[in-house]
Amino acid sequence: MKIKLISLALTLGMSQGVFATEGVAFIHGTGQQSDAYNDYWTSGFVDKVRQGIANPNNFTVINCDFEQFMWAEGAAGCLADSLNGFITDKNITDLTLITHSNGGNVVRWILSNPTWDSRYPSIINKVNHTIALAPSSGGTPLADAVIAGNTFEQGLGWILGYGNDAVKQQQVSWMAAYNAEWLKGTPNRPTLPSRFETVIGSDVESAVWDSDSYCGGYQNQVGLEVTQNWLDDCSDGFLECSSQALAGSVWFTDKSRTRGREPLSHQQSRRDCFGLGDMLKNRI
């Protein structure tokens, strides 16, 4: 009788995912990456966060061309190939995605369009949770400024990557159209097939005497302080808070949980700033 009970418990445990193989994937934002582990996220950030899963070696850092439209082969196609390869290689059954900025849009494209590409369903079936750091779900006025603005505004391309397709995509009106027709997870649209929660950056601090201004690189903070002039008061220097909160659910807005109630600029939300790395580690 005891053996039968043990066997039944094991069977139930397996059916409920107790023995799931966890994995975590880090997905960068706009740009063409070849070493996102070091250049986009930094190794210290990735290595801290991945300690949150049972086997920290079950992680991957994506390197794709996210200067393209989200559905393009170099973007969603590259991401799909990378994730499926990781899932197969590590036998992943429970996948967490950590995205930054426009990476959240590429992920939402895959999650929202299972019949678009035969590579998508296997990913959708494995993704349990997406944590979107400062996602550009509603686009940004900065993209509008770069694409259609005056000469000075077009100079803002240094932070956006100039007028590539991903920047065009992140114009506010364009993202509104995609959200209305193609992407799930925003108000009055179907929900995404798995949990999609966001971390919102609400301000930029660049005081030269404040040591917190140097996390993620002081020059980046200065630049993001300038670009805030095109945005609402609540923004991370690249995205307004309303855009970041548009899809899925809000996990938290920076100051409500960060060490010292510090804001997370758009640069700092992909760095181990003010306890973010530990929070992500504990969340996954």
Coordinates of C-alpha atoms in Angstrom, one line a residue:
M1 CA 0.0 0.0 0.0
K2 CA 2.8 2.4 0.9
I3 CA 4.5 1.8 -2.5
K4 CA 1.3 2.5 -4.3
L5 CA 0.9 5.8 -2.4
I6 CA 4.4 6.8 -3.3
S7 CA 3.8 5.9 -6.9
L8 CA 0.6 7.9 -7.0
A9 CA 2.3 10.9 -5.4
L10 CA 5.0 10.8 -8.0
T11 CA 2.5 10.6 -10.8
L12 CA 0.5 13.5 -9.5
G13 CA 3.7 15.5 -8.9
M14 CA 4.8 15.0 -12.5
S15 CA 1.4 15.9 -13.9
Q16 CA 1.5 19.2 -11.9
G17 CA 4.9 20.2 -13.1
V18 CA 6.8 19.6 -9.8
F19 CA 9.6 18.1 -11.8
A20 CA 9.6 20.8 -14.5
T21 CA 12.9 21.8 -15.9
E22 CA 13.2 25.5 -15.4
G23 CA 15.1 27.8 -17.8
V24 CA 15.5 31.6 -18.2
A25 CA 16.3 33.6 -21.3
F26 CA 17.5 37.2 -21.4
I27 CA 16.2 39.1 -24.5
H28 CA 17.7 42.5 -25.4
G29 CA 16.0 45.5 -26.8
T30 CA 16.5 47.6 -30.0
G31 CA 19.8 46.9 -31.6
Q32 CA 21.9 44.3 -33.4
Q33 CA 23.7 42.2 -30.7
S34 CA 26.5 39.8 -31.0
D35 CA 27.5 39.6 -27.3
A36 CA 24.5 40.8 -25.3
Y37 CA 25.8 38.8 -22.2
N38 CA 28.6 41.3 -21.7
D39 CA 27.6 44.3 -23.8
Y40 CA 23.9 44.7 -23.2
W41 CA 23.2 43.1 -19.8
T42 CA 26.6 42.6 -18.3
S43 CA 27.8 39.3 -17.0
G44 CA 27.3 40.3 -13.4
F45 CA 23.6 41.1 -13.9
V46 CA 22.9 37.9 -15.8
D47 CA 24.9 35.7 -13.4
K48 CA 23.0 37.1 -10.4
V49 CA 19.5 36.7 -11.8
R50 CA 20.0 33.1 -13.1
Q51 CA 20.7 32.0 -9.6
G52 CA 16.9 32.2 -9.1
I53 CA 16.3 28.9 -11.0
A54 CA 17.0 25.4 -9.7
N55 CA 19.9 24.9 -12.2
P56 CA 21.5 28.2 -12.9
N57 CA 23.2 26.7 -16.0
N58 CA 19.8 26.5 -17.7
F59 CA 20.0 30.0 -19.1
T60 CA 20.5 31.7 -22.5
V61 CA 21.3 35.2 -23.6
I62 CA 19.8 36.1 -27.0
N63 CA 21.7 37.8 -29.7
C64 CA 19.5 38.9 -32.6
D65 CA 18.9 41.8 -35.0
F66 CA 16.2 43.8 -33.3
E67 CA 16.7 46.8 -35.6
Q68 CA 14.1 45.0 -37.8
F69 CA 10.4 44.9 -37.5
M70 CA 9.3 42.6 -34.7
W71 CA 7.9 40.0 -37.1
A72 CA 10.9 39.9 -39.3
E73 CA 13.1 36.9 -39.7
G74 CA 16.1 38.6 -38.1
A75 CA 14.0 39.6 -35.1
A76 CA 11.1 37.1 -34.2
G77 CA 12.6 34.4 -36.5
C78 CA 16.0 34.7 -34.8
L79 CA 14.4 34.7 -31.4
A80 CA 12.3 31.7 -32.2
D81 CA 15.3 29.7 -33.4
S82 CA 17.3 30.7 -30.4
L83 CA 14.6 29.8 -27.9
N84 CA 13.7 26.5 -29.5
G85 CA 17.3 25.5 -29.7
F86 CA 17.7 26.3 -26.0
I87 CA 14.5 24.5 -25.1
T88 CA 15.6 21.4 -27.0
D89 CA 19.2 21.4 -25.8
K90 CA 18.3 21.8 -22.1
N91 CA 15.0 19.9 -22.1
I92 CA 13.3 23.1 -20.8
T93 CA 9.6 22.6 -19.8
D94 CA 9.1 25.9 -17.8
L95 CA 10.6 29.0 -19.4
T96 CA 10.9 32.5 -18.0
L97 CA 11.7 35.3 -20.3
I98 CA 13.4 38.5 -19.1
T99 CA 13.0 41.2 -21.8
H100 CA 14.1 44.8 -22.0
S101 CA 12.5 47.6 -24.0
N102 CA 11.6 46.6 -27.5
G103 CA 12.5 43.0 -26.7
G104 CA 9.1 42.8 -25.0
N105 CA 7.4 43.7 -28.3
V106 CA 9.2 40.9 -30.2
V107 CA 8.2 38.4 -27.4
R108 CA 4.6 39.6 -27.5
W109 CA 4.5 39.1 -31.3
I110 CA 5.4 35.5 -30.9
L111 CA 3.0 34.9 -27.9
S112 CA 0.2 36.7 -29.8
N113 CA 0.5 35.0 -33.2
P114 CA 0.8 31.2 -32.8
T115 CA -0.3 30.5 -36.3
W116 CA 2.1 33.0 -38.0
D117 CA 5.1 30.7 -37.8
S118 CA 5.5 26.9 -37.1
R119 CA 8.3 27.7 -34.7
Y120 CA 6.1 29.7 -32.4
P121 CA 3.8 27.1 -30.7
S122 CA 6.6 25.1 -29.0
I123 CA 7.8 28.3 -27.4
I124 CA 4.3 29.4 -26.4
N125 CA 3.7 26.0 -24.7
K126 CA 6.9 26.4 -22.7
V127 CA 6.8 30.0 -21.6
N128 CA 5.3 30.3 -18.2
H129 CA 6.3 33.9 -17.3
T130 CA 7.7 37.0 -18.9
I131 CA 9.2 39.8 -16.9
A132 CA 9.4 42.9 -19.2
L133 CA 11.8 45.5 -18.0
A134 CA 10.8 48.9 -19.3
P135 CA 8.9 47.5 -22.3
S136 CA 8.0 49.9 -25.1
S137 CA 4.5 48.5 -25.4
G138 CA 2.9 51.8 -26.4
G139 CA 5.9 53.2 -28.3
T140 CA 7.7 56.4 -27.5
P141 CA 7.4 60.0 -28.7
L142 CA 11.2 59.9 -29.2
A143 CA 10.7 57.5 -32.1
D144 CA 8.3 60.0 -33.7
A145 CA 10.8 62.7 -33.2
V146 CA 13.6 60.8 -34.8
I147 CA 11.5 59.7 -37.8
A148 CA 9.5 62.8 -38.5
G149 CA 11.0 65.6 -36.4
N150 CA 13.3 68.5 -37.2
T151 CA 17.0 68.3 -37.6
F152 CA 17.8 68.6 -34.0
E153 CA 15.2 66.0 -33.0
Q154 CA 16.6 63.6 -35.6
G155 CA 19.9 64.0 -33.8
L156 CA 18.3 62.0 -31.0
G157 CA 19.0 58.9 -33.1
W158 CA 22.1 58.3 -31.0
I159 CA 20.0 56.7 -28.3
L160 CA 17.4 55.0 -30.7
G161 CA 19.7 53.6 -33.3
Y162 CA 18.5 56.2 -35.9
G163 CA 15.7 55.5 -38.3
N164 CA 15.8 51.7 -38.6
D165 CA 12.6 49.6 -38.8
A166 CA 12.5 49.0 -35.1
V167 CA 12.5 52.7 -34.4
K168 CA 9.7 53.2 -37.0
Q169 CA 7.8 50.4 -35.3
Q170 CA 8.0 52.2 -31.9
Q171 CA 6.3 55.4 -33.1
V172 CA 3.3 55.9 -30.9
S173 CA 0.6 55.7 -33.6
W174 CA 2.3 52.6 -35.1
M175 CA 2.3 50.7 -31.8
A176 CA -1.3 51.7 -31.3
A177 CA -2.2 50.0 -34.6
Y178 CA -0.2 46.9 -33.8
N179 CA -1.8 46.7 -30.3
A180 CA -5.2 47.0 -31.9
E181 CA -4.8 44.3 -34.5
W182 CA -1.8 42.0 -33.9
L183 CA -0.6 42.1 -30.3
K184 CA -2.4 40.7 -27.3
G185 CA -2.2 41.9 -23.7
T186 CA -3.3 45.5 -23.9
P187 CA -6.7 46.9 -22.8
N188 CA -9.7 45.6 -24.7
R189 CA -7.6 42.9 -26.4
P190 CA -7.3 39.2 -25.7
T191 CA -4.9 38.3 -22.8
L192 CA -1.6 36.8 -23.5
P193 CA -1.3 33.0 -23.1
S194 CA 1.1 33.3 -20.1
R195 CA 1.9 35.8 -17.4
F196 CA 3.4 39.0 -18.7
E197 CA 4.4 41.5 -16.0
T198 CA 6.3 44.7 -16.2
V199 CA 8.9 46.8 -14.2
I200 CA 8.4 50.5 -14.8
G201 CA 11.2 53.1 -14.7
S202 CA 9.8 56.5 -13.7
D203 CA 12.7 59.0 -13.7
V204 CA 16.3 59.8 -14.5
E205 CA 18.8 61.2 -12.0
S206 CA 22.1 62.6 -13.2
A207 CA 23.5 64.8 -10.5
V208 CA 27.3 64.6 -10.7
W209 CA 27.6 64.5 -6.9
D210 CA 25.2 61.6 -6.5
S211 CA 26.9 58.2 -6.7
D212 CA 23.6 56.6 -7.8
S213 CA 23.8 58.5 -11.1
Y214 CA 26.8 56.4 -12.0
C215 CA 25.1 53.0 -12.0
G216 CA 24.8 52.0 -15.7
G217 CA 27.2 54.7 -16.8
Y218 CA 27.0 58.4 -16.0
Q219 CA 27.1 59.6 -19.6
N220 CA 24.0 57.5 -20.3
Q221 CA 22.2 59.2 -17.4
V222 CA 23.0 62.6 -18.8
G223 CA 21.8 61.7 -22.2
L224 CA 18.5 60.3 -20.9
E225 CA 18.0 63.4 -18.8
V226 CA 18.1 65.4 -22.0
T227 CA 15.6 63.1 -23.8
Q228 CA 13.2 63.4 -20.9
N229 CA 12.3 66.8 -22.4
W230 CA 10.3 65.0 -25.1
L231 CA 8.4 62.9 -22.6
D232 CA 5.9 63.0 -19.7
D233 CA 7.2 63.8 -16.2
C234 CA 6.9 60.1 -15.4
S235 CA 9.4 58.5 -17.8
D236 CA 12.8 56.6 -17.7
G237 CA 14.3 59.0 -20.3
F238 CA 13.2 56.8 -23.2
L239 CA 9.7 55.6 -22.4
E240 CA 6.8 57.2 -20.7
C241 CA 5.4 55.2 -17.8
S242 CA 2.1 54.8 -19.5
S243 CA 3.8 53.0 -22.4
Q244 CA 5.7 50.7 -20.1
A245 CA 2.5 49.8 -18.3
L246 CA 0.3 49.2 -21.3
A247 CA 0.6 45.5 -21.8
G248 CA 0.2 42.8 -19.2
S249 CA 0.3 43.7 -15.5
V250 CA 2.6 45.9 -13.5
W251 CA 4.8 44.1 -11.1
F252 CA 6.2 47.3 -9.7
T253 CA 7.3 50.9 -10.4
D254 CA 10.9 51.5 -9.5
K255 CA 10.7 53.6 -6.4
S256 CA 8.2 51.4 -4.7
R257 CA 10.8 48.6 -4.3
T258 CA 14.3 49.8 -5.2
R259 CA 17.0 50.3 -2.7
G260 CA 16.9 53.8 -1.4
R261 CA 13.7 54.4 -3.5
E262 CA 15.9 55.2 -6.4
P263 CA 14.4 55.5 -9.9
L264 CA 15.5 53.2 -12.7
S265 CA 16.4 55.0 -16.0
H266 CA 16.1 53.1 -19.2
Q267 CA 19.8 52.2 -19.0
Q268 CA 19.6 51.2 -15.4
S269 CA 16.7 48.8 -15.9
R270 CA 19.1 46.4 -17.6
R271 CA 21.7 46.6 -15.0
D272 CA 22.1 45.4 -11.4
C273 CA 21.1 48.8 -10.0
F274 CA 19.5 49.4 -6.6
G275 CA 18.7 45.8 -5.9
L276 CA 17.1 45.0 -9.3
G277 CA 19.2 41.9 -9.8
D278 CA 18.2 40.3 -6.5
M279 CA 14.5 41.2 -7.0
L280 CA 14.5 39.4 -10.4
K281 CA 16.4 36.4 -8.9
N282 CA 13.8 36.0 -6.2
R283 CA 10.9 36.5 -8.7
I284 CA 11.9 33.7 -11.0

